[in-house]
Coordinates of C-alpha atoms in Angstrom, one line a residue:
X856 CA 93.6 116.7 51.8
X857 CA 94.4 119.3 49.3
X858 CA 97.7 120.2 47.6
X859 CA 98.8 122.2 50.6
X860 CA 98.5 120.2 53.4
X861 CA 100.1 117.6 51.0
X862 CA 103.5 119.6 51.0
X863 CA 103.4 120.4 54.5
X864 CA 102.6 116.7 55.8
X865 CA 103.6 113.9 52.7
X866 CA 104.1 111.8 55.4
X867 CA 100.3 111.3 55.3
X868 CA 99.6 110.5 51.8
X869 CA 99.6 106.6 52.7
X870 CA 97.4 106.7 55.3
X871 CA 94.8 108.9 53.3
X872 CA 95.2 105.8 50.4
X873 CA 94.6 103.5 52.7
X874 CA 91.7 104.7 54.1
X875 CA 90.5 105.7 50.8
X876 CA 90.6 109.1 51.4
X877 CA 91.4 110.4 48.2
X878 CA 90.5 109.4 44.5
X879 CA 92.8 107.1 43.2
X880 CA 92.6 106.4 39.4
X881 CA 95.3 103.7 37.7
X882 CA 97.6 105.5 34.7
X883 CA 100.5 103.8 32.4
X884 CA 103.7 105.1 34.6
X885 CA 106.8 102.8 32.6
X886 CA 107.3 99.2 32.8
X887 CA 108.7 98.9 36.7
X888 CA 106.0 100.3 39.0
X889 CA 102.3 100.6 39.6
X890 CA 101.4 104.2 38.8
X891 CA 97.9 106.2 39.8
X892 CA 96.7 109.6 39.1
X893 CA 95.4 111.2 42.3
X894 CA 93.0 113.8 43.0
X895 CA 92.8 115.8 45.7
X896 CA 89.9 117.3 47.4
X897 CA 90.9 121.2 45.9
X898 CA 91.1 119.5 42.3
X899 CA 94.9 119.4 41.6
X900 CA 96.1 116.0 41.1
X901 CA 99.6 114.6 42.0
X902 CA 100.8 111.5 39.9
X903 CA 101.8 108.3 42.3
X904 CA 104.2 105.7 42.2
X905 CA 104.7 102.6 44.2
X906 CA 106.4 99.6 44.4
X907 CA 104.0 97.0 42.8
X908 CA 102.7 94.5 45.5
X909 CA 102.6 91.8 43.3
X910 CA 106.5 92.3 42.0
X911 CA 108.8 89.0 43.4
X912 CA 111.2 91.3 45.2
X913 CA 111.0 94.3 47.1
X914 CA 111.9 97.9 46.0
X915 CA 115.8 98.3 45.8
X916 CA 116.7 100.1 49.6
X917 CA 117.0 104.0 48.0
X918 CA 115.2 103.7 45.0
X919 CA 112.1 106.2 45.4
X920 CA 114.9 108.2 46.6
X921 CA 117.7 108.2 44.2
X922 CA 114.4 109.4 41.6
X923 CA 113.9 112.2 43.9
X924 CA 117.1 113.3 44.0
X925 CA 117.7 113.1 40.2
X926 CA 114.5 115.2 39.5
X927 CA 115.1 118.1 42.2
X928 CA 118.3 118.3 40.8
X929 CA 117.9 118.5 37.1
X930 CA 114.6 121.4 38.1
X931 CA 117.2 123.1 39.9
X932 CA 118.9 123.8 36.3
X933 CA 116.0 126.1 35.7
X934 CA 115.8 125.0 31.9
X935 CA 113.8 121.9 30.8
X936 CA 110.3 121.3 32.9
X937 CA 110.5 119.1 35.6
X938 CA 107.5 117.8 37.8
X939 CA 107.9 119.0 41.1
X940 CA 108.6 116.4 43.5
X941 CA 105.8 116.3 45.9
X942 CA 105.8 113.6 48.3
X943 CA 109.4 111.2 48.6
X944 CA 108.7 108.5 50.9
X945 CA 110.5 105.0 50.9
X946 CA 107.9 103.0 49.0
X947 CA 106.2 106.0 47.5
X948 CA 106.6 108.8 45.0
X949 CA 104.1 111.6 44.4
X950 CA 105.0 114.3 41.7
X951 CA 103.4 117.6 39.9
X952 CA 100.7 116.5 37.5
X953 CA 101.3 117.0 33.8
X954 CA 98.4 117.0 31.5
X955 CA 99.4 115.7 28.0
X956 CA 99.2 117.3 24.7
X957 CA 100.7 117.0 21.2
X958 CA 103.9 116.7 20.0
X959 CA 105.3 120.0 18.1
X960 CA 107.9 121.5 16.3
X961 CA 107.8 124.5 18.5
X962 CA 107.8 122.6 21.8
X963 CA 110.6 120.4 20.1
X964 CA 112.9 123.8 19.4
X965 CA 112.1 124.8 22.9
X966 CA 113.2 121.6 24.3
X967 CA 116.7 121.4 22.7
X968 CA 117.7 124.9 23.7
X969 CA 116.6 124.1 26.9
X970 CA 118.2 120.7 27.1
X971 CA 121.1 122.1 26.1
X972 CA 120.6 124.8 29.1
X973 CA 120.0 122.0 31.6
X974 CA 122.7 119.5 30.2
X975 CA 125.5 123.3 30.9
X976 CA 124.4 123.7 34.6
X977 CA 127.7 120.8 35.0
X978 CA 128.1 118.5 37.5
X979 CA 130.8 117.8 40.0
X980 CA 132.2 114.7 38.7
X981 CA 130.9 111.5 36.6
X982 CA 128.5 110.0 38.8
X983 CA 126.4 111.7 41.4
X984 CA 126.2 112.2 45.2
X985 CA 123.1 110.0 45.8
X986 CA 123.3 106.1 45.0
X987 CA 122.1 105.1 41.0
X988 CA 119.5 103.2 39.6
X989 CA 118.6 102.4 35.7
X990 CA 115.6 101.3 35.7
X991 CA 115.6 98.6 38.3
X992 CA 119.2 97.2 38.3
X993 CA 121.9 99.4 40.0
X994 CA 124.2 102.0 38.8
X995 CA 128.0 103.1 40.5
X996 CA 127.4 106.3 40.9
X997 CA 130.5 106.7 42.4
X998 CA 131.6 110.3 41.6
X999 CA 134.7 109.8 39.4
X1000 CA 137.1 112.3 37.6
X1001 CA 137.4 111.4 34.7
X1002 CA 138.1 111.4 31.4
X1003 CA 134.3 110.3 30.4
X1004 CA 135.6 107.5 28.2
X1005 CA 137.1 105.6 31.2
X1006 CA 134.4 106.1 33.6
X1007 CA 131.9 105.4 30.5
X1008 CA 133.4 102.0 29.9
X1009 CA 134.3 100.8 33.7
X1010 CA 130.8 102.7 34.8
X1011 CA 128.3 102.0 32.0
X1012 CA 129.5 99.2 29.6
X1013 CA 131.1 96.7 31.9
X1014 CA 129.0 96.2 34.6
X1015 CA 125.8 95.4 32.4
X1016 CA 128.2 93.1 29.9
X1017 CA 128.3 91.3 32.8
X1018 CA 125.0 90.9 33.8
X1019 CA 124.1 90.1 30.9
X1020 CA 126.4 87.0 29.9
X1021 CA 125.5 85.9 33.7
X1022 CA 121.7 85.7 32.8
X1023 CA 122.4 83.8 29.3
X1024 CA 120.9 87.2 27.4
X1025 CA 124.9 87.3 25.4
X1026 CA 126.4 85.0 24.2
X1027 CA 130.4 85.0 24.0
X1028 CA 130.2 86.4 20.1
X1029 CA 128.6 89.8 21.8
X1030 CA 130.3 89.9 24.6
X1031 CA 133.2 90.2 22.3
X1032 CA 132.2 92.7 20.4
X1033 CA 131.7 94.9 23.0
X1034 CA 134.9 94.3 24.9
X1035 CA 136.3 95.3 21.8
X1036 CA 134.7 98.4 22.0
X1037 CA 135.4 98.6 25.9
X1038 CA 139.4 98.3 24.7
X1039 CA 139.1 100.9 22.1
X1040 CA 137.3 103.4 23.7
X1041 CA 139.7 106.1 24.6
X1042 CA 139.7 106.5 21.1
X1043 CA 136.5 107.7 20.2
X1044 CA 137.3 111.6 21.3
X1045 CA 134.1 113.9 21.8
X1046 CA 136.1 113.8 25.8
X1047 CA 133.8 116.9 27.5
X1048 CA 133.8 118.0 31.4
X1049 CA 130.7 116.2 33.5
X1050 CA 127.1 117.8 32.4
X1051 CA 123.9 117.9 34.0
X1052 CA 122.2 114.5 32.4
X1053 CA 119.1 112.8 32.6
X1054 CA 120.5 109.7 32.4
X1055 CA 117.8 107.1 30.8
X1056 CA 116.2 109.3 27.6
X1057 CA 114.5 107.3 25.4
X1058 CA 111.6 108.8 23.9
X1059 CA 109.2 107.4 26.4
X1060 CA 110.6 109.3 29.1
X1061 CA 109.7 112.5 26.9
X1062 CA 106.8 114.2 28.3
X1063 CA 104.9 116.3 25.7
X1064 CA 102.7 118.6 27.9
X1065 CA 99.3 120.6 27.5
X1066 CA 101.5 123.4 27.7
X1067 CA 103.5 122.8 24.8
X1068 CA 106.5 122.0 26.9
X1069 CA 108.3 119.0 26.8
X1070 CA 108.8 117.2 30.6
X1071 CA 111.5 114.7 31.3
X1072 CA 110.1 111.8 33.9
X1073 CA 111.9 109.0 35.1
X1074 CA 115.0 110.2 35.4
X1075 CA 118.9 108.4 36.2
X1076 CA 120.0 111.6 36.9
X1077 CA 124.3 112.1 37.0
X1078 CA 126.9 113.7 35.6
X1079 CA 127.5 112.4 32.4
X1080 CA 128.6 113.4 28.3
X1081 CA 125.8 115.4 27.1
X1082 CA 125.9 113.2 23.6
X1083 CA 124.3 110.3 25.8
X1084 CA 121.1 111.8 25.9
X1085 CA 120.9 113.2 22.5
X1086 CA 121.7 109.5 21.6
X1087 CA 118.9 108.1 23.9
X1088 CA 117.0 110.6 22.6
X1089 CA 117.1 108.2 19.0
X1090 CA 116.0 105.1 20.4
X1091 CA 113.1 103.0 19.8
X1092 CA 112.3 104.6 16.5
X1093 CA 112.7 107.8 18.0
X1094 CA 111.1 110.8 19.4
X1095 CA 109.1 112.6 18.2
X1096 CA 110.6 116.2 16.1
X1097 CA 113.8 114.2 17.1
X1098 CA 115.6 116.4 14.0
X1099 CA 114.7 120.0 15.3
X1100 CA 115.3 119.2 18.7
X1101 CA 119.2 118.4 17.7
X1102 CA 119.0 121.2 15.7
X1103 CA 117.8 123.5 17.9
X1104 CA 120.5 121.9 20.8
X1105 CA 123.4 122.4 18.3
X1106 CA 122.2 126.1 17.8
X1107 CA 122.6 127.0 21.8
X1108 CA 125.6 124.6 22.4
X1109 CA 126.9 123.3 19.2
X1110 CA 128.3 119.7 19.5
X1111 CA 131.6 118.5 19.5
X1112 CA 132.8 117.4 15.6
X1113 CA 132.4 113.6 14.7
X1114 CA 129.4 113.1 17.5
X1115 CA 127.6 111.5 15.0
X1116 CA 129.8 108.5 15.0
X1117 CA 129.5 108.3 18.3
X1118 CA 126.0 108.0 18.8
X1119 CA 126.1 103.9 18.6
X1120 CA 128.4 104.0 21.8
X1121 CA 126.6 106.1 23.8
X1122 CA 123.3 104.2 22.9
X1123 CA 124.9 100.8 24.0
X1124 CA 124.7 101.4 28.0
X1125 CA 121.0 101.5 27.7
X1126 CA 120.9 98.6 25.2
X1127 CA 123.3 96.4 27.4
X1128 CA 120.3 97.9 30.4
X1129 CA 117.6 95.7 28.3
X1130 CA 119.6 92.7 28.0
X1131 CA 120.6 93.2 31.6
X1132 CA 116.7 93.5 33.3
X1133 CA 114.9 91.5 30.0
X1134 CA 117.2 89.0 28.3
X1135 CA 118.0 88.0 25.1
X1136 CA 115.1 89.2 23.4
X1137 CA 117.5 92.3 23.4
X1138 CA 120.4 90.1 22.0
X1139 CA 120.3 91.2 18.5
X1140 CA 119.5 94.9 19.4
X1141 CA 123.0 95.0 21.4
X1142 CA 124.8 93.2 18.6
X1143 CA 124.1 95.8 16.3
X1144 CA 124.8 98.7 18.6
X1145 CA 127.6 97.3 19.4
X1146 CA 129.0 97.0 15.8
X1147 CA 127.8 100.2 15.3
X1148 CA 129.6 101.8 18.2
X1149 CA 133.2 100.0 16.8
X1150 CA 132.4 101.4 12.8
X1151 CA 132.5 104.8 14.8
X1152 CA 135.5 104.5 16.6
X1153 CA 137.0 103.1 13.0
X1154 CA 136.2 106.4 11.4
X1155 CA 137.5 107.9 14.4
X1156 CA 140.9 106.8 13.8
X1157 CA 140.9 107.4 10.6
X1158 CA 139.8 110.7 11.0
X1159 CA 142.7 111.4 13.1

């Protein structure tokens, strides 16, 4: 099987694993599937995900195709490099191998002016047209009009609050802190039409290629504020040349005034995500985004 007859029959990738038809070699692919690197018999590779046998449910119904989705749709923005998606079956995903490299401040410029390309292409509405998923757990992707602080807080807060005071990871002292924020939020500002998102972009999900490109991988593709990935973008001690990335973005598409104080709110959807799929080890994490997110929205009153 080469690379070819890959695209023109991906219905026969798992037969050819199966029968160990092609060279399979295990890779790190994220902290939700089992992920393989495989070669084919012209030398390209294609990286694989699956489902991991061994995991106590089943894959969601839709979730190697919601990935699918989101990645053909953010290439189609022509901007940022995205794997091509190569083979999208229900239990498997094949994608465009991308041979690592170095993080630098070159590829970091590049990939805020191309972010910022990608993140203008728009979107319909909030939400998308294909069902969500963050991480594991579910996301309403319910297209929805707007404005982004409403569909933020009933879309992306809310839901996960719940979760995660149903699975013990809050307690009622956080869960009241963010409803706080939940009852504020229309005053925040920074309200933008729907862009072109990726969705879930913490700096593991920031691909620095061989190339000197940066990749995005593992997207939760919508449309969403553009300030949501830039905030992602912070997480986790941050990615790498995270400072001439903005810099760069602000240059092609300068941000709205006072997004900085709004970077603790759009961080807390993917913090409440942790305590939602791992527990309270995340507790503390979404305490302080949390307070955070309603110091911002202080400043944003007072600042009128």
């Amino acid at each position: 099987m080469d690379l070819a007859y890959l695209r023109a029959h991906p219905e026969h990738l798992p037969t050819f694993l199966t029968h160990q038809r092609i060279r399979e070699t295990p890779v790190s692919g994220g902290d939700i599937c089992a992920a393989a690197r495989l070669t084919l018999d012209d030398g390209h590779s294609v990286f694989a995900k699956t489902w991991p046998e061994t995991a106590a449910r089943p894959a969601p119904e839709g979730f190697f195709a919601t990935e699918a989705a989101g990645l053909r749709w953010l290439r189609e923005a022509g901007t940022v490099a995205v794997p091509e998606v190569v083979v999208a079956l229900p239990d498997l995903l094949a994608l465009e191998w991308v041979d690592h490299g170095e993080p630098s401040a070159e590829a970091a410029e590049r990939f805020g002016r191309e972010l910022a390309g990608m993140h203008r292409a728009g979107a319909p509405a909030f939400g998308a047209e294909w069902p969500g998923f963050i991480g594991a757990l579910p996301a309403d992707n319910t297209p929805h009009g707007g404005p982004w602080s409403s569909w933020f807080a009933e879309r992306r807060l809310l839901p996960y609050l719940r979760m995660s005071v149903d699975n013990g990871a809050l307690t009622g002292a956080e869960s009241g802190t963010v409803e706080a924020v939940v009852a504020r939020i229309s005053d925040v500002g920074g309200d933008e039409p729907p862009a072109r998102v990726h969705g879930d972009l913490w700096p593991g999900n920031v691909l620095w290629g061989a190339d000197d490109r940066v990749w995005l991988v593992d997207p939760a593709a919508h449309g969403g504020h553009r300030e949501t990935d830039l905030a992602q973008l912070a997480l986790f001690g941050g990615v790498p040349h995270h400072d001439r990335i903005i810099a760069a973005y602000d240059e092609a598409w300068p941000l709205a005034d006072g997004w900085r104080r709004r970077v603790a709110l759009h961080q807390l959807h993917l913090m409440l995500v942790h305590t939602a799929q791992f527990g309270e080890a995340y507790r503390d994490a979404v305490a302080r985004t949390a307070r955070g997110a309603l110091t911002g929205l202080g400043r944003a009153t007072v600042d009128g």
